[in-house]
Short mmCIF file of C-alpha atoms and ligand atoms in Angstrom, two decimals:
data_model
loop_
_atom_site.label_atom_id
_atom_site.label_comp_id
_atom_site.label_asym_id
_atom_site.label_seq_id
_atom_site.Cartn_x
_atom_site.Cartn_y
_atom_site.Cartn_z
CA MET A 1 4.38 -21.01 5.30
CA LYS A 2 5.23 -19.18 2.09
CA ILE A 3 8.40 -17.11 1.73
CA ILE A 4 8.86 -14.41 -0.88
CA ASN A 5 12.24 -12.74 -1.45
CA VAL A 6 12.66 -9.04 -2.12
CA LYS A 7 15.86 -7.47 -3.46
CA ALA A 8 16.43 -3.90 -2.40
CA GLU A 9 19.27 -2.03 -0.62
CA HIS A 10 19.45 -5.33 1.28
CA ASN A 11 17.63 -8.54 0.48
CA TYR A 12 14.82 -9.57 2.78
CA GLN A 13 11.95 -11.99 3.06
CA VAL A 14 8.22 -11.71 3.39
CA GLU A 15 6.92 -14.65 5.43
CA ILE A 16 3.25 -15.41 4.86
CA GLY A 17 1.40 -17.63 7.32
CA VAL A 18 3.30 -16.89 10.50
CA GLU A 19 1.62 -16.20 13.87
CA PHE A 20 2.27 -12.60 14.86
CA SER A 21 3.18 -13.59 18.45
CA SER A 22 5.90 -15.96 17.28
CA ALA A 23 7.16 -13.24 14.91
CA ILE A 24 7.51 -10.81 17.85
CA LYS A 25 9.27 -13.52 19.89
CA GLN A 26 11.67 -14.20 17.02
CA ILE A 27 12.51 -10.49 16.70
CA CYS A 28 13.04 -10.14 20.45
CA ASN A 29 15.40 -13.14 20.39
CA ASN A 30 17.49 -11.47 17.69
CA HIS A 31 17.87 -8.02 19.23
CA ARG A 32 18.93 -6.63 22.58
CA LYS A 33 16.03 -4.12 22.66
CA VAL A 34 12.91 -3.84 20.52
CA LEU A 35 10.45 -0.95 20.34
CA LEU A 36 7.02 -2.00 19.10
CA LEU A 37 4.72 0.66 17.63
CA ALA A 38 1.05 -0.26 17.34
CA PRO A 39 -2.34 1.44 17.66
CA ALA A 40 -3.54 1.31 21.29
CA SER A 41 -6.64 -0.62 20.16
CA LEU A 42 -4.47 -3.45 18.76
CA ILE A 43 -2.23 -3.57 21.83
CA LYS A 44 -5.38 -4.03 23.92
CA LEU A 45 -7.12 -6.45 21.56
CA PHE A 46 -4.12 -8.76 21.29
CA LYS A 47 -3.04 -8.25 24.91
CA ILE A 48 0.52 -7.33 23.95
CA LYS A 49 2.65 -6.75 27.04
CA GLU A 50 6.07 -5.25 27.60
CA SER A 51 8.78 -7.74 28.55
CA LYS A 52 12.42 -7.47 29.52
CA ASN A 53 13.51 -6.32 26.04
CA LEU A 54 10.20 -5.41 24.39
CA PHE A 55 9.01 -1.81 24.81
CA LEU A 56 5.64 -0.53 23.59
CA LEU A 57 4.62 2.84 22.19
CA PRO A 58 0.91 3.09 21.32
CA THR A 59 0.24 5.14 18.19
CA PRO A 60 -2.69 7.42 17.44
CA ASN A 61 -5.19 5.95 14.96
CA GLY A 62 -5.02 6.30 11.18
CA GLU A 63 -3.08 8.96 9.31
CA SER A 64 -2.60 11.16 12.39
CA GLN A 65 0.28 8.91 13.50
CA LYS A 66 2.18 9.86 10.33
CA SER A 67 3.10 13.29 11.68
CA ALA A 68 6.31 15.09 12.64
CA GLN A 69 4.93 15.42 16.19
CA PHE A 70 4.43 11.71 16.60
CA LEU A 71 7.79 10.96 14.99
CA ASP A 72 9.35 13.17 17.63
CA ARG A 73 7.59 11.12 20.31
CA ILE A 74 9.05 7.94 18.82
CA TRP A 75 12.56 9.44 18.85
CA ARG A 76 12.13 10.53 22.48
CA LYS A 77 10.89 7.05 23.43
CA ALA A 78 13.85 5.52 21.58
CA ALA A 79 16.18 7.78 23.55
CA SER A 80 14.49 7.02 26.87
CA ILE A 81 14.82 3.24 26.46
CA GLY A 82 18.35 3.57 25.06
CA LEU A 83 17.66 2.12 21.60
CA GLU A 84 21.05 1.47 19.99
CA ARG A 85 22.24 0.77 16.44
CA SER A 86 21.83 -3.01 16.73
CA ASP A 87 18.32 -2.74 18.22
CA ALA A 88 15.06 -2.73 16.27
CA ILE A 89 11.64 -1.18 15.75
CA ILE A 90 8.48 -3.12 14.86
CA GLY A 91 5.57 -1.56 12.99
CA PHE A 92 2.52 -3.60 13.99
CA GLY A 93 -0.70 -2.29 12.42
CA GLY A 94 -2.09 -0.92 9.19
CA GLY A 95 -0.19 0.92 6.47
CA ALA A 96 0.06 4.17 8.46
CA THR A 97 1.81 2.36 11.33
CA THR A 98 4.30 0.50 9.14
CA ASP A 99 5.01 3.74 7.20
CA VAL A 100 5.87 5.74 10.33
CA ALA A 101 7.69 2.85 12.04
CA GLY A 102 9.89 2.39 8.97
CA PHE A 103 10.66 6.10 8.80
CA ALA A 104 11.46 6.25 12.53
CA ALA A 105 13.87 3.33 11.99
CA ALA A 106 15.38 5.05 8.93
CA THR A 107 16.11 8.20 10.91
CA TRP A 108 16.98 7.00 14.42
CA LEU A 109 20.80 6.86 14.73
CA ARG A 110 20.86 7.18 10.91
CA GLY A 111 19.15 3.86 10.48
CA ILE A 112 18.37 0.82 12.61
CA SER A 113 16.60 -2.45 11.73
CA TRP A 114 12.85 -2.54 11.48
CA TYR A 115 10.21 -5.19 10.92
CA ALA A 116 6.71 -4.89 9.48
CA ILE A 117 3.81 -6.90 10.84
CA PRO A 118 0.91 -5.54 8.77
CA THR A 119 -2.56 -6.24 10.14
CA SER A 120 -4.75 -4.87 7.32
CA LEU A 121 -5.11 -6.48 3.90
CA ALA A 122 -3.87 -3.30 2.18
CA GLY A 123 -0.88 -3.28 4.53
CA MET A 124 -0.09 -6.94 3.78
CA VAL A 125 -0.16 -6.64 0.01
CA ASP A 126 1.04 -3.06 -0.40
CA ALA A 127 2.16 -0.64 2.32
CA GLY A 128 4.04 -3.17 4.48
CA VAL A 129 6.12 -4.48 1.58
CA GLY A 130 8.49 -2.46 -0.61
CA GLY A 131 10.34 -0.13 1.75
CA LYS A 132 8.52 3.13 1.11
CA THR A 133 8.43 4.78 4.53
CA GLY A 134 7.35 8.27 5.53
CA ILE A 135 5.07 10.77 7.18
CA ASN A 136 2.66 13.50 6.08
CA SER A 137 3.36 17.20 6.55
CA GLY A 138 1.82 20.61 5.90
CA ALA A 139 3.27 20.27 2.39
CA GLY A 140 1.16 17.19 1.60
CA LYS A 141 0.76 13.43 2.02
CA ASN A 142 3.81 11.16 1.89
CA LEU A 143 6.19 13.91 0.72
CA ILE A 144 8.64 13.33 3.57
CA GLY A 145 10.10 9.87 3.61
CA SER A 146 12.77 7.42 2.73
CA PHE A 147 13.22 4.22 0.75
CA TYR A 148 14.23 2.05 3.68
CA SER A 149 13.50 -1.67 3.59
CA PRO A 150 12.45 -3.72 6.59
CA LYS A 151 14.64 -6.57 7.78
CA LYS A 152 11.66 -8.89 7.39
CA VAL A 153 7.89 -8.72 6.86
CA PHE A 154 5.68 -11.14 8.76
CA ILE A 155 2.15 -11.71 7.47
CA ASP A 156 -0.40 -13.39 9.70
CA PRO A 157 -3.58 -13.88 7.63
CA HIS A 158 -5.58 -14.54 10.84
CA PHE A 159 -5.91 -10.77 11.23
CA LEU A 160 -8.30 -10.77 8.29
CA GLU A 161 -10.86 -12.66 10.39
CA SER A 162 -11.43 -9.61 12.60
CA LEU A 163 -11.29 -6.94 9.88
CA PRO A 164 -14.47 -5.06 8.89
CA LYS A 165 -15.78 -6.01 5.42
CA ARG A 166 -15.10 -2.50 4.13
CA ASP A 167 -11.40 -2.81 4.98
CA ILE A 168 -11.15 -6.21 3.29
CA SER A 169 -12.74 -4.74 0.15
CA ALA A 170 -10.37 -1.76 0.18
CA GLY A 171 -7.43 -4.18 0.35
CA MET A 172 -8.92 -6.30 -2.42
CA ALA A 173 -8.67 -3.30 -4.75
CA GLU A 174 -4.86 -3.56 -4.47
CA VAL A 175 -4.99 -7.35 -4.94
CA ILE A 176 -7.12 -6.94 -8.08
CA LYS A 177 -4.69 -4.26 -9.28
CA CYS A 178 -1.86 -6.81 -9.09
CA GLY A 179 -4.00 -9.16 -11.16
CA PHE A 180 -4.53 -6.63 -13.92
CA ILE A 181 -0.93 -5.44 -14.15
CA ALA A 182 0.88 -8.76 -13.78
CA ASP A 183 -0.93 -11.93 -12.75
CA TYR A 184 -4.22 -12.91 -14.41
CA LYS A 185 -4.53 -15.94 -12.07
CA ILE A 186 -5.39 -13.50 -9.29
CA LEU A 187 -8.38 -12.42 -11.37
CA ASN A 188 -9.62 -16.04 -11.44
CA LEU A 189 -8.98 -16.55 -7.73
CA VAL A 190 -11.00 -13.47 -6.71
CA GLN A 191 -14.04 -14.95 -8.47
CA GLU A 192 -14.10 -18.12 -6.41
CA ASP A 193 -16.95 -18.62 -3.93
CA ILE A 194 -14.59 -19.13 -1.01
CA LEU A 195 -11.60 -16.85 -1.20
CA ASP A 196 -8.19 -18.34 -0.52
CA TYR A 197 -6.65 -15.33 1.24
CA PRO A 198 -3.18 -16.80 1.91
CA GLN A 199 -2.91 -17.62 -1.81
CA LEU A 200 -4.24 -14.20 -2.89
CA ILE A 201 -1.85 -12.43 -0.51
CA SER A 202 1.10 -14.54 -1.70
CA ARG A 203 0.40 -13.80 -5.35
CA ALA A 204 -0.12 -10.07 -4.79
CA VAL A 205 3.04 -9.83 -2.64
CA LYS A 206 4.96 -11.73 -5.34
CA VAL A 207 3.85 -9.18 -7.96
CA LYS A 208 4.98 -6.32 -5.74
CA ALA A 209 8.21 -8.06 -4.67
CA ASP A 210 9.22 -8.74 -8.29
CA VAL A 211 8.62 -5.14 -9.34
CA VAL A 212 10.39 -3.67 -6.29
CA SER A 213 13.33 -6.05 -6.79
CA LYS A 214 13.84 -4.63 -10.29
CA ASP A 215 13.24 -0.97 -9.50
CA PHE A 216 13.41 -0.26 -5.77
CA LYS A 217 13.66 3.52 -6.10
CA GLU A 218 10.92 3.89 -8.72
CA SER A 219 12.99 5.10 -11.63
CA LYS A 220 10.32 3.70 -13.95
CA LEU A 221 9.04 0.10 -13.64
CA ARG A 222 7.77 0.55 -10.07
CA GLU A 223 5.31 3.13 -11.40
CA ILE A 224 3.15 0.24 -12.64
CA LEU A 225 2.14 -0.35 -9.02
CA ASN A 226 0.36 2.97 -9.35
CA TYR A 227 -2.19 1.56 -11.81
CA GLY A 228 -5.46 3.31 -10.90
CA HIS A 229 -3.69 5.54 -8.40
CA THR A 230 -3.30 8.75 -10.41
CA LEU A 231 -7.00 9.55 -10.49
CA GLY A 232 -7.40 7.49 -7.29
CA HIS A 233 -5.18 9.82 -5.25
CA ALA A 234 -7.03 12.86 -6.60
CA ILE A 235 -10.40 11.32 -5.69
CA GLU A 236 -9.16 10.30 -2.22
CA LYS A 237 -8.11 13.89 -1.59
CA ASP A 238 -11.25 15.37 -3.15
CA SER A 239 -13.40 13.15 -0.91
CA LYS A 240 -11.48 14.61 2.07
CA TYR A 241 -10.35 11.05 2.80
CA LYS A 242 -13.93 9.87 3.40
CA LEU A 243 -13.21 7.24 0.76
CA ARG A 244 -10.68 4.61 1.74
CA HIS A 245 -7.51 4.51 -0.38
CA GLY A 246 -8.59 1.22 -1.99
CA GLU A 247 -12.06 2.59 -2.76
CA ALA A 248 -10.60 5.61 -4.55
CA VAL A 249 -8.15 3.32 -6.37
CA SER A 250 -11.09 1.16 -7.48
CA ILE A 251 -12.66 4.15 -9.28
CA GLY A 252 -9.19 5.10 -10.54
CA MET A 253 -8.71 1.62 -12.02
CA VAL A 254 -11.99 1.75 -13.93
CA PHE A 255 -10.82 5.13 -15.25
CA ALA A 256 -7.36 3.75 -16.14
CA ALA A 257 -9.02 0.84 -17.94
CA GLU A 258 -11.27 3.19 -19.94
CA LEU A 259 -8.25 5.38 -20.73
CA SER A 260 -6.34 2.27 -21.82
CA LYS A 261 -9.21 1.37 -24.14
CA GLU A 262 -9.06 4.87 -25.62
CA LEU A 263 -5.26 5.08 -26.01
CA SER A 264 -3.91 1.51 -25.98
CA ASN A 265 -6.67 -0.62 -27.50
CA LEU A 266 -7.53 -2.43 -24.27
CA SER A 267 -10.52 -4.64 -25.12
CA GLU A 268 -14.03 -3.79 -23.93
CA VAL A 269 -14.15 -7.24 -22.30
CA ALA A 270 -11.16 -6.37 -20.12
CA VAL A 271 -12.73 -3.02 -19.17
CA LEU A 272 -15.96 -4.81 -18.21
CA LEU A 273 -13.95 -7.30 -16.14
CA HIS A 274 -12.60 -4.38 -14.06
CA ARG A 275 -16.14 -3.25 -13.29
CA GLU A 276 -17.38 -6.77 -12.56
CA LEU A 277 -14.57 -7.81 -10.21
CA LEU A 278 -14.52 -4.54 -8.27
CA ARG A 279 -18.32 -4.51 -8.00
CA ASN A 280 -18.21 -8.03 -6.52
CA PHE A 281 -16.40 -6.51 -3.53
CA ASN A 282 -18.85 -3.59 -3.28
CA LEU A 283 -16.13 -1.23 -4.39
CA PRO A 284 -17.20 2.07 -5.99
CA LEU A 285 -16.86 2.39 -9.77
CA SER A 286 -17.82 6.01 -10.41
CA TYR A 287 -17.51 9.52 -9.00
CA SER A 288 -19.44 12.75 -9.25
CA ARG A 289 -19.44 14.44 -12.69
CA SER A 290 -19.45 17.88 -11.05
CA ARG A 291 -16.06 17.21 -9.38
CA TRP A 292 -14.07 17.04 -12.65
CA ASN A 293 -12.66 20.59 -12.43
CA SER A 294 -11.40 20.03 -8.92
CA LEU A 295 -9.98 16.60 -9.87
CA SER A 296 -8.13 17.97 -12.89
CA VAL A 297 -6.35 20.50 -10.64
CA LEU A 298 -5.42 17.71 -8.21
CA LEU A 299 -4.16 15.53 -11.08
CA MET A 300 -1.54 18.15 -11.93
CA GLN A 301 -0.07 17.63 -8.44
CA ASP A 302 0.54 13.90 -9.03
CA LYS A 303 4.11 12.72 -8.47
CA LYS A 304 4.21 11.28 -12.00
CA VAL A 305 3.58 14.68 -13.64
CA LYS A 306 6.77 15.68 -15.43
CA GLN A 307 7.19 19.21 -16.80
CA SER A 308 3.42 19.76 -16.48
CA ARG A 309 2.71 16.67 -18.60
CA LEU A 310 0.16 14.22 -17.26
CA ARG A 311 1.23 10.57 -17.28
CA PHE A 312 -0.85 7.55 -16.45
CA ILE A 313 -0.22 3.86 -16.09
CA GLY A 314 -2.51 1.85 -18.34
CA ILE A 315 -2.62 -1.72 -19.64
CA SER A 316 -2.77 -2.79 -23.29
CA LYS A 317 -4.00 -6.22 -22.17
CA ILE A 318 -4.19 -8.07 -18.87
CA GLY A 319 -0.65 -8.34 -17.48
CA LYS A 320 0.83 -5.83 -19.94
CA PRO A 321 1.27 -2.37 -18.38
CA VAL A 322 1.89 0.65 -20.58
CA TRP A 323 2.91 4.23 -19.86
CA LEU A 324 0.40 6.71 -21.24
CA GLU A 325 2.50 9.84 -21.70
CA ASP A 326 1.41 13.44 -22.16
CA VAL A 327 -2.32 12.70 -22.03
CA SER A 328 -4.38 15.79 -22.86
CA LEU A 329 -6.93 17.20 -20.45
CA SER A 330 -9.59 16.95 -23.17
CA THR A 331 -9.00 13.17 -23.49
CA LEU A 332 -9.15 12.82 -19.73
CA ALA A 333 -12.37 14.82 -19.51
CA LYS A 334 -13.94 12.65 -22.25
CA VAL A 335 -12.94 9.42 -20.49
CA TYR A 336 -14.07 10.78 -17.11
CA GLU A 337 -17.58 11.10 -18.59
CA ARG A 338 -17.65 7.29 -18.87
CA ILE A 339 -17.01 6.77 -15.17
CA SER A 340 -18.92 9.71 -13.68
CA LYS A 341 -22.50 10.00 -12.57
N1 LIG B 1 2.28 1.59 -3.28
C1 LIG B 1 3.07 1.64 -4.44
C2 LIG B 1 4.51 1.35 -4.20
O1 LIG B 1 4.88 0.88 -3.14
O2 LIG B 1 5.31 1.63 -5.06
#
């Protein structure tokens, strides 16, 4: 088992290589009552049953669970089982489940313990770690939330065996991102014939844990985790969420690499490496030329825009992130040409 420490409003550990059932047992032994949130399909697949202090609340699938309505259902369930301050919530599922579980824990009785047991690769290396919790609303995605760290994160790589290939690839986009911003060894590991997932997960989690430990509330450094995400978020939205987050981020990373070549002298070899590694996982590398106008409007809504100035995370070489400030729309349009079709 590998343990990675995260420093935040409290310090906690990410345990990699633990069986999810023993994680649930451990949590139940440490709390009087535990409310487990998980998609109904997972509860059925893994035959999770209520016990004397474990209560279940099945969640809707995907992003629909990150709603004010569902949060209200969690609060009402918490009330009905008498969840107290020393009790706990578990988020068992993909990133949407751990996001809403963490936010429910942040808000119930002004904050109770919660645990993340991510079951998707993206959840293991990104959403489940770092303490960003929240829901969506009519105002937009992820605008309502809280920085509220879990008490522990348990990662069971066995889940990857039953994940569809497309979901593994989407998660690999975040792993590759960690390679480009901070750990070139990841970029070697993803090229091996047989992938060592526990090792890849550990290295990606370590990158995230180190960044979060230095800048939990994203005053600056944490923004590097958004490499490829500025255009990625716009593309995700423009595709009406038909593209997975990781797929949109893949295109966004090729764009960020091209922009880094333009503004920070990133080498052509490094740009090509982005394309090669992402292509190996069947991730998309380009987007429709005709969508630029719509994307440029969406870019202005990015959280990193300050006083109407567009900012991007780039890299000047592998492992060396840079902040590309006040990038003009004409530069962006020129660079978009290189990734559009
Ligand atoms: N997903 C980026 C972050 O947690 O900051």
